[in-house]
Amino acid sequence: MSAASGLAAGAGVAVAAGAAVLAGEALTYAAKKREIAALRARCRERGVVALTYDDGPGPEITPRLLELLARQGAHATFFSLGRRAVLAPEILDAVAAAGHEIGCHSLLHRNAWKTAPWSALADISAGYDALAPWVPADGRFRPPNGKQTLLTRRALRRRAAPVAWWTIDSGDTYASLPDPAHAADRVRADGGGIVLLHDHSEDRPAERLDFVLDATERVLATARAEGLAVRPLREL
Ligand SMILES: [Zn+2]
């Protein structure tokens, strides 16, 4: 084989590998869309709202949230980040003691589309290791940035851990915050749903933390007004 045809063959392999990755992403993306549509339908059918909090625990906000949820008699699901959990284990102990569900959100929040495949897989299993005191090996997993690949999907299936999507983004991480009623309005329009919020407080201005509490209160008020049950994901 000449150097030129070797090069061409090498490029062909690279293109084929790239195409296989893209096909895998397209497949997992289609699966995600289907799963979210099914979740939306199930929430509506059962008249259920699930509040979910990612990226915590946050020393400045998680305790305040626990107080708010306790006052309203509501249980939520917290998708904790391993690296923050090990810094504030007493907060996760309090989350668990209050009867909330705790799931895994990886150790370091590696976006599966932007990191090497082995690094995304390692981040998932290291997350479960760090969260072992609170999350079973087959506890729910929320993919960082909502991104998955065929490999991460397979790894989660192997541990029998459900992948936990959301149906309504509260907007609490948007560059410019939406109306705090946004999530509650969507809950009313959809007849239920799974709301994405965040409970970390690292480098997060007080205004964002207040937004999370405000949006939570509004969703709870809407659930009450609409006769919707507020449940952790394990009871969906
Ligand atoms: Zn996250």
mmCIF file of C-alpha atoms and ligand atoms in Angstrom:
data_model
loop_
_atom_site.group_PDB
_atom_site.id
_atom_site.type_symbol
_atom_site.label_atom_id
_atom_site.label_comp_id
_atom_site.label_asym_id
_atom_site.label_seq_id
_atom_site.Cartn_x
_atom_site.Cartn_y
_atom_site.Cartn_z
ATOM 1 C CA MET A 1 0.000 0.000 0.000
ATOM 2 C CA SER A 2 1.391 3.411 -0.966
ATOM 3 C CA ALA A 3 1.712 6.118 1.653
ATOM 4 C CA ALA A 4 -1.116 8.000 -0.041
ATOM 5 C CA SER A 5 -3.539 5.065 -0.124
ATOM 6 C CA GLY A 6 -2.559 4.189 3.472
ATOM 7 C CA LEU A 7 -3.435 7.702 4.451
ATOM 8 C CA ALA A 8 -6.705 7.489 2.556
ATOM 9 C CA ALA A 9 -7.572 4.167 4.254
ATOM 10 C CA GLY A 10 -6.712 5.684 7.640
ATOM 11 C CA ALA A 11 -8.923 8.653 6.932
ATOM 12 C CA GLY A 12 -11.679 6.259 5.826
ATOM 13 C CA VAL A 13 -11.479 4.404 9.164
ATOM 14 C CA ALA A 14 -11.584 7.705 11.044
ATOM 15 C CA VAL A 15 -14.613 8.839 9.041
ATOM 16 C CA ALA A 16 -16.353 5.489 9.649
ATOM 17 C CA ALA A 17 -15.584 5.697 13.393
ATOM 18 C CA GLY A 18 -16.864 9.275 13.452
ATOM 19 C CA ALA A 19 -20.029 8.221 11.620
ATOM 20 C CA ALA A 20 -20.567 5.364 14.100
ATOM 21 C CA VAL A 21 -20.265 7.801 17.022
ATOM 22 C CA LEU A 22 -22.722 10.195 15.366
ATOM 23 C CA ALA A 23 -25.164 7.357 14.651
ATOM 24 C CA GLY A 24 -24.854 6.327 18.320
ATOM 25 C CA GLU A 25 -25.574 9.888 19.457
ATOM 26 C CA ALA A 26 -28.561 10.091 17.111
ATOM 27 C CA LEU A 27 -29.916 6.834 18.515
ATOM 28 C CA THR A 28 -29.469 7.849 22.146
ATOM 29 C CA TYR A 29 -30.937 11.264 21.392
ATOM 30 C CA ALA A 30 -34.022 9.673 19.824
ATOM 31 C CA ALA A 31 -34.340 7.347 22.840
ATOM 32 C CA LYS A 32 -34.125 10.333 25.186
ATOM 33 C CA LYS A 33 -36.863 12.187 23.297
ATOM 34 C CA ARG A 34 -39.105 9.118 23.450
ATOM 35 C CA GLU A 35 -38.459 8.603 27.141
ATOM 36 C CA ILE A 36 -39.209 12.237 27.966
ATOM 37 C CA ALA A 37 -42.483 12.094 26.015
ATOM 38 C CA ALA A 38 -43.434 8.935 27.949
ATOM 39 C CA LEU A 39 -42.593 10.614 31.263
ATOM 40 C CA ARG A 40 -44.679 13.662 30.374
ATOM 41 C CA ALA A 41 -47.622 11.408 29.549
ATOM 42 C CA ARG A 42 -47.231 9.398 32.751
ATOM 43 C CA CYS A 43 -47.078 12.527 34.935
ATOM 44 C CA ARG A 44 -50.224 13.872 33.303
ATOM 45 C CA GLU A 45 -52.084 10.534 33.574
ATOM 46 C CA ARG A 46 -51.238 10.176 37.247
ATOM 47 C CA GLY A 47 -51.485 13.853 38.105
ATOM 48 C CA VAL A 48 -47.990 13.949 39.562
ATOM 49 C CA VAL A 49 -45.304 16.598 39.935
ATOM 50 C CA ALA A 50 -41.734 15.654 40.831
ATOM 51 C CA LEU A 51 -39.280 18.282 42.049
ATOM 52 C CA THR A 52 -35.669 17.398 41.257
ATOM 53 C CA TYR A 53 -32.520 19.219 42.411
ATOM 54 C CA ASP A 54 -29.188 18.648 40.685
ATOM 55 C CA ASP A 55 -25.537 19.442 41.400
ATOM 56 C CA GLY A 56 -25.786 19.786 45.204
ATOM 57 C CA PRO A 57 -25.597 19.560 48.052
ATOM 58 C CA GLY A 58 -25.120 23.293 48.575
ATOM 59 C CA PRO A 59 -24.433 24.492 52.117
ATOM 60 C CA GLU A 60 -26.196 27.818 51.429
ATOM 61 C CA ILE A 61 -29.320 26.414 49.872
ATOM 62 C CA THR A 62 -29.997 22.738 50.534
ATOM 63 C CA PRO A 63 -30.848 23.281 54.240
ATOM 64 C CA ARG A 64 -33.225 26.114 53.285
ATOM 65 C CA LEU A 65 -34.873 23.877 50.712
ATOM 66 C CA LEU A 66 -35.244 21.086 53.252
ATOM 67 C CA GLU A 67 -37.005 23.497 55.565
ATOM 68 C CA LEU A 68 -39.348 24.675 52.802
ATOM 69 C CA LEU A 69 -40.178 21.136 51.653
ATOM 70 C CA ALA A 70 -40.784 20.006 55.254
ATOM 71 C CA ARG A 71 -43.099 22.956 55.879
ATOM 72 C CA GLN A 72 -45.116 21.955 52.819
ATOM 73 C CA GLY A 73 -44.960 18.232 53.531
ATOM 74 C CA ALA A 74 -43.365 17.508 50.137
ATOM 75 C CA HIS A 75 -40.693 15.008 49.150
ATOM 76 C CA ALA A 76 -38.268 15.568 46.266
ATOM 77 C CA THR A 77 -35.383 13.881 44.476
ATOM 78 C CA PHE A 78 -31.819 15.201 44.819
ATOM 79 C CA PHE A 79 -29.284 14.248 42.140
ATOM 80 C CA SER A 80 -26.126 14.925 44.065
ATOM 81 C CA LEU A 81 -22.668 15.442 42.702
ATOM 82 C CA GLY A 82 -20.130 13.114 44.345
ATOM 83 C CA ARG A 83 -17.488 15.801 44.743
ATOM 84 C CA ARG A 84 -19.891 18.094 46.622
ATOM 85 C CA ALA A 85 -21.376 15.267 48.677
ATOM 86 C CA VAL A 86 -18.005 14.369 50.185
ATOM 87 C CA LEU A 87 -17.522 18.016 51.216
ATOM 88 C CA ALA A 88 -20.884 18.227 53.011
ATOM 89 C CA PRO A 89 -21.892 14.699 54.027
ATOM 90 C CA GLU A 90 -23.954 16.008 56.960
ATOM 91 C CA ILE A 91 -26.229 17.841 54.535
ATOM 92 C CA LEU A 92 -26.909 14.694 52.516
ATOM 93 C CA ASP A 93 -27.520 12.847 55.778
ATOM 94 C CA ALA A 94 -30.200 15.449 56.529
ATOM 95 C CA VAL A 95 -31.697 15.073 53.033
ATOM 96 C CA ALA A 96 -31.917 11.301 53.516
ATOM 97 C CA ALA A 97 -33.252 11.621 57.078
ATOM 98 C CA ALA A 98 -36.060 13.868 55.821
ATOM 99 C CA GLY A 99 -37.216 11.057 53.507
ATOM 100 C CA HIS A 100 -36.154 12.554 50.181
ATOM 101 C CA GLU A 101 -34.788 10.397 47.383
ATOM 102 C CA ILE A 102 -31.111 10.791 46.523
ATOM 103 C CA GLY A 103 -29.769 9.850 43.107
ATOM 104 C CA CYS A 104 -26.384 10.046 41.401
ATOM 105 C CA HIS A 105 -25.251 12.891 39.129
ATOM 106 C CA SER A 106 -21.641 11.610 38.710
ATOM 107 C CA LEU A 107 -18.518 12.701 40.595
ATOM 108 C CA LEU A 108 -17.260 15.675 38.569
ATOM 109 C CA HIS A 109 -20.120 16.463 36.165
ATOM 110 C CA ARG A 110 -18.408 15.293 32.974
ATOM 111 C CA ASN A 111 -20.540 16.021 29.899
ATOM 112 C CA ALA A 112 -20.605 12.670 28.028
ATOM 113 C CA TRP A 113 -20.595 14.444 24.661
ATOM 114 C CA LYS A 114 -17.552 16.571 25.458
ATOM 115 C CA THR A 115 -15.305 14.130 27.261
ATOM 116 C CA ALA A 116 -13.485 10.938 26.280
ATOM 117 C CA PRO A 117 -15.740 7.846 26.556
ATOM 118 C CA TRP A 118 -13.635 6.228 29.308
ATOM 119 C CA SER A 119 -13.610 9.474 31.278
ATOM 120 C CA ALA A 120 -17.429 9.743 31.173
ATOM 121 C CA LEU A 121 -17.759 6.121 32.320
ATOM 122 C CA ALA A 122 -15.200 6.610 35.110
ATOM 123 C CA ASP A 123 -17.045 9.733 36.273
ATOM 124 C CA ILE A 124 -20.298 7.792 36.576
ATOM 125 C CA SER A 125 -18.842 4.923 38.594
ATOM 126 C CA ALA A 126 -16.760 7.282 40.771
ATOM 127 C CA GLY A 127 -19.971 9.198 41.455
ATOM 128 C CA TYR A 128 -21.739 6.067 42.677
ATOM 129 C CA ASP A 129 -18.683 5.226 44.823
ATOM 130 C CA ALA A 130 -18.646 8.677 46.457
ATOM 131 C CA LEU A 131 -22.411 8.593 47.002
ATOM 132 C CA ALA A 132 -22.509 4.999 48.281
ATOM 133 C CA PRO A 133 -23.630 6.022 51.807
ATOM 134 C CA TRP A 134 -26.820 7.511 50.339
ATOM 135 C CA VAL A 135 -27.398 6.032 46.887
ATOM 136 C CA PRO A 136 -27.683 2.294 46.102
ATOM 137 C CA ALA A 137 -25.587 0.920 43.212
ATOM 138 C CA ASP A 138 -28.777 0.839 41.100
ATOM 139 C CA GLY A 139 -30.064 4.220 42.273
ATOM 140 C CA ARG A 140 -31.377 6.689 39.710
ATOM 141 C CA PHE A 141 -28.863 8.536 37.539
ATOM 142 C CA ARG A 142 -29.266 11.952 36.018
ATOM 143 C CA PRO A 143 -26.764 12.503 33.195
ATOM 144 C CA PRO A 144 -24.691 15.706 33.571
ATOM 145 C CA ASN A 145 -25.992 18.296 31.091
ATOM 146 C CA GLY A 146 -28.608 15.705 30.080
ATOM 147 C CA LYS A 147 -26.052 14.095 27.743
ATOM 148 C CA GLN A 148 -25.638 10.371 27.238
ATOM 149 C CA THR A 149 -23.853 8.097 24.743
ATOM 150 C CA LEU A 150 -24.395 4.470 23.827
ATOM 151 C CA LEU A 151 -21.588 3.606 26.242
ATOM 152 C CA THR A 152 -22.951 5.533 29.226
ATOM 153 C CA ARG A 153 -26.423 4.162 28.517
ATOM 154 C CA ARG A 154 -25.092 0.615 28.453
ATOM 155 C CA ALA A 155 -23.086 1.138 31.662
ATOM 156 C CA LEU A 156 -26.207 2.352 33.477
ATOM 157 C CA ARG A 157 -28.285 -0.504 32.132
ATOM 158 C CA ARG A 158 -25.634 -2.930 33.357
ATOM 159 C CA ARG A 159 -26.022 -1.602 36.899
ATOM 160 C CA ALA A 160 -29.821 -1.516 36.455
ATOM 161 C CA ALA A 161 -29.848 2.204 37.261
ATOM 162 C CA PRO A 162 -32.767 4.114 35.686
ATOM 163 C CA VAL A 163 -31.823 7.227 33.696
ATOM 164 C CA ALA A 164 -33.810 10.134 35.093
ATOM 165 C CA TRP A 165 -34.776 12.872 32.625
ATOM 166 C CA TRP A 166 -36.831 15.961 33.350
ATOM 167 C CA THR A 167 -39.797 17.369 31.426
ATOM 168 C CA ILE A 168 -39.680 21.002 32.623
ATOM 169 C CA ASP A 169 -36.562 23.147 32.994
ATOM 170 C CA SER A 170 -37.090 25.835 35.630
ATOM 171 C CA GLY A 171 -34.464 27.987 33.920
ATOM 172 C CA ASP A 172 -32.476 28.478 37.139
ATOM 173 C CA THR A 173 -29.172 28.076 35.250
ATOM 174 C CA TYR A 174 -30.068 30.272 32.271
ATOM 175 C CA ALA A 175 -27.763 33.240 31.697
ATOM 176 C CA SER A 176 -30.741 35.490 32.332
ATOM 177 C CA LEU A 177 -33.284 34.152 34.793
ATOM 178 C CA PRO A 178 -36.829 33.640 33.490
ATOM 179 C CA ASP A 179 -39.974 34.532 35.415
ATOM 180 C CA PRO A 180 -39.898 32.438 38.609
ATOM 181 C CA ALA A 181 -43.452 31.322 37.725
ATOM 182 C CA HIS A 182 -42.204 29.689 34.509
ATOM 183 C CA ALA A 183 -41.948 26.137 35.927
ATOM 184 C CA ALA A 184 -45.283 26.415 37.764
ATOM 185 C CA ASP A 185 -46.984 27.660 34.587
ATOM 186 C CA ARG A 186 -45.600 24.684 32.661
ATOM 187 C CA VAL A 187 -46.749 22.299 35.423
ATOM 188 C CA ARG A 188 -50.262 23.715 35.098
ATOM 189 C CA ALA A 189 -50.226 23.530 31.287
ATOM 190 C CA ASP A 190 -48.794 19.984 31.215
ATOM 191 C CA GLY A 191 -50.964 18.651 34.068
ATOM 192 C CA GLY A 192 -47.844 17.609 36.006
ATOM 193 C CA GLY A 193 -44.227 16.938 35.160
ATOM 194 C CA ILE A 194 -40.683 16.543 36.370
ATOM 195 C CA VAL A 195 -39.100 19.881 37.226
ATOM 196 C CA LEU A 196 -35.372 20.512 36.938
ATOM 197 C CA LEU A 197 -33.833 22.805 39.566
ATOM 198 C CA HIS A 198 -30.344 23.025 41.117
ATOM 199 C CA ASP A 199 -29.295 23.077 44.764
ATOM 200 C CA HIS A 200 -25.599 23.872 44.663
ATOM 201 C CA SER A 201 -24.396 27.186 46.028
ATOM 202 C CA GLU A 202 -20.788 27.342 44.802
ATOM 203 C CA ASP A 203 -20.157 30.669 43.000
ATOM 204 C CA ARG A 204 -23.880 31.234 42.741
ATOM 205 C CA PRO A 205 -25.292 34.664 43.602
ATOM 206 C CA ALA A 206 -27.956 34.904 46.299
ATOM 207 C CA GLU A 207 -30.477 35.972 43.678
ATOM 208 C CA ARG A 208 -30.190 32.519 42.001
ATOM 209 C CA LEU A 209 -30.683 30.730 45.310
ATOM 210 C CA ASP A 210 -33.763 32.834 46.041
ATOM 211 C CA PHE A 211 -35.040 32.014 42.549
ATOM 212 C CA VAL A 212 -34.794 28.261 43.277
ATOM 213 C CA LEU A 213 -36.754 28.673 46.518
ATOM 214 C CA ASP A 214 -39.296 30.956 44.862
ATOM 215 C CA ALA A 215 -39.799 28.620 41.866
ATOM 216 C CA THR A 216 -40.182 25.670 44.260
ATOM 217 C CA GLU A 217 -42.849 27.482 46.300
ATOM 218 C CA ARG A 218 -44.752 28.390 43.153
ATOM 219 C CA VAL A 219 -44.684 24.806 41.846
ATOM 220 C CA LEU A 220 -45.964 23.551 45.209
ATOM 221 C CA ALA A 221 -48.739 26.167 45.255
ATOM 222 C CA THR A 222 -49.756 25.232 41.703
ATOM 223 C CA ALA A 223 -49.730 21.526 42.542
ATOM 224 C CA ARG A 224 -52.059 22.239 45.472
ATOM 225 C CA ALA A 225 -54.366 24.407 43.371
ATOM 226 C CA GLU A 226 -54.496 21.853 40.537
ATOM 227 C CA GLY A 227 -54.895 18.807 42.796
ATOM 228 C CA LEU A 228 -51.567 17.316 41.682
ATOM 229 C CA ALA A 229 -49.549 15.039 43.967
ATOM 230 C CA VAL A 230 -45.925 15.976 44.689
ATOM 231 C CA ARG A 231 -43.778 12.846 44.710
ATOM 232 C CA PRO A 232 -40.149 11.773 44.506
ATOM 233 C CA LEU A 233 -39.280 9.983 41.250
ATOM 234 C CA ARG A 234 -39.203 6.566 42.929
ATOM 235 C CA GLU A 235 -42.990 6.905 43.371
ATOM 236 C CA LEU A 236 -43.749 7.925 39.823
HETATM 237 ZN ZN ZN B 1 -25.904 19.011 36.581
#
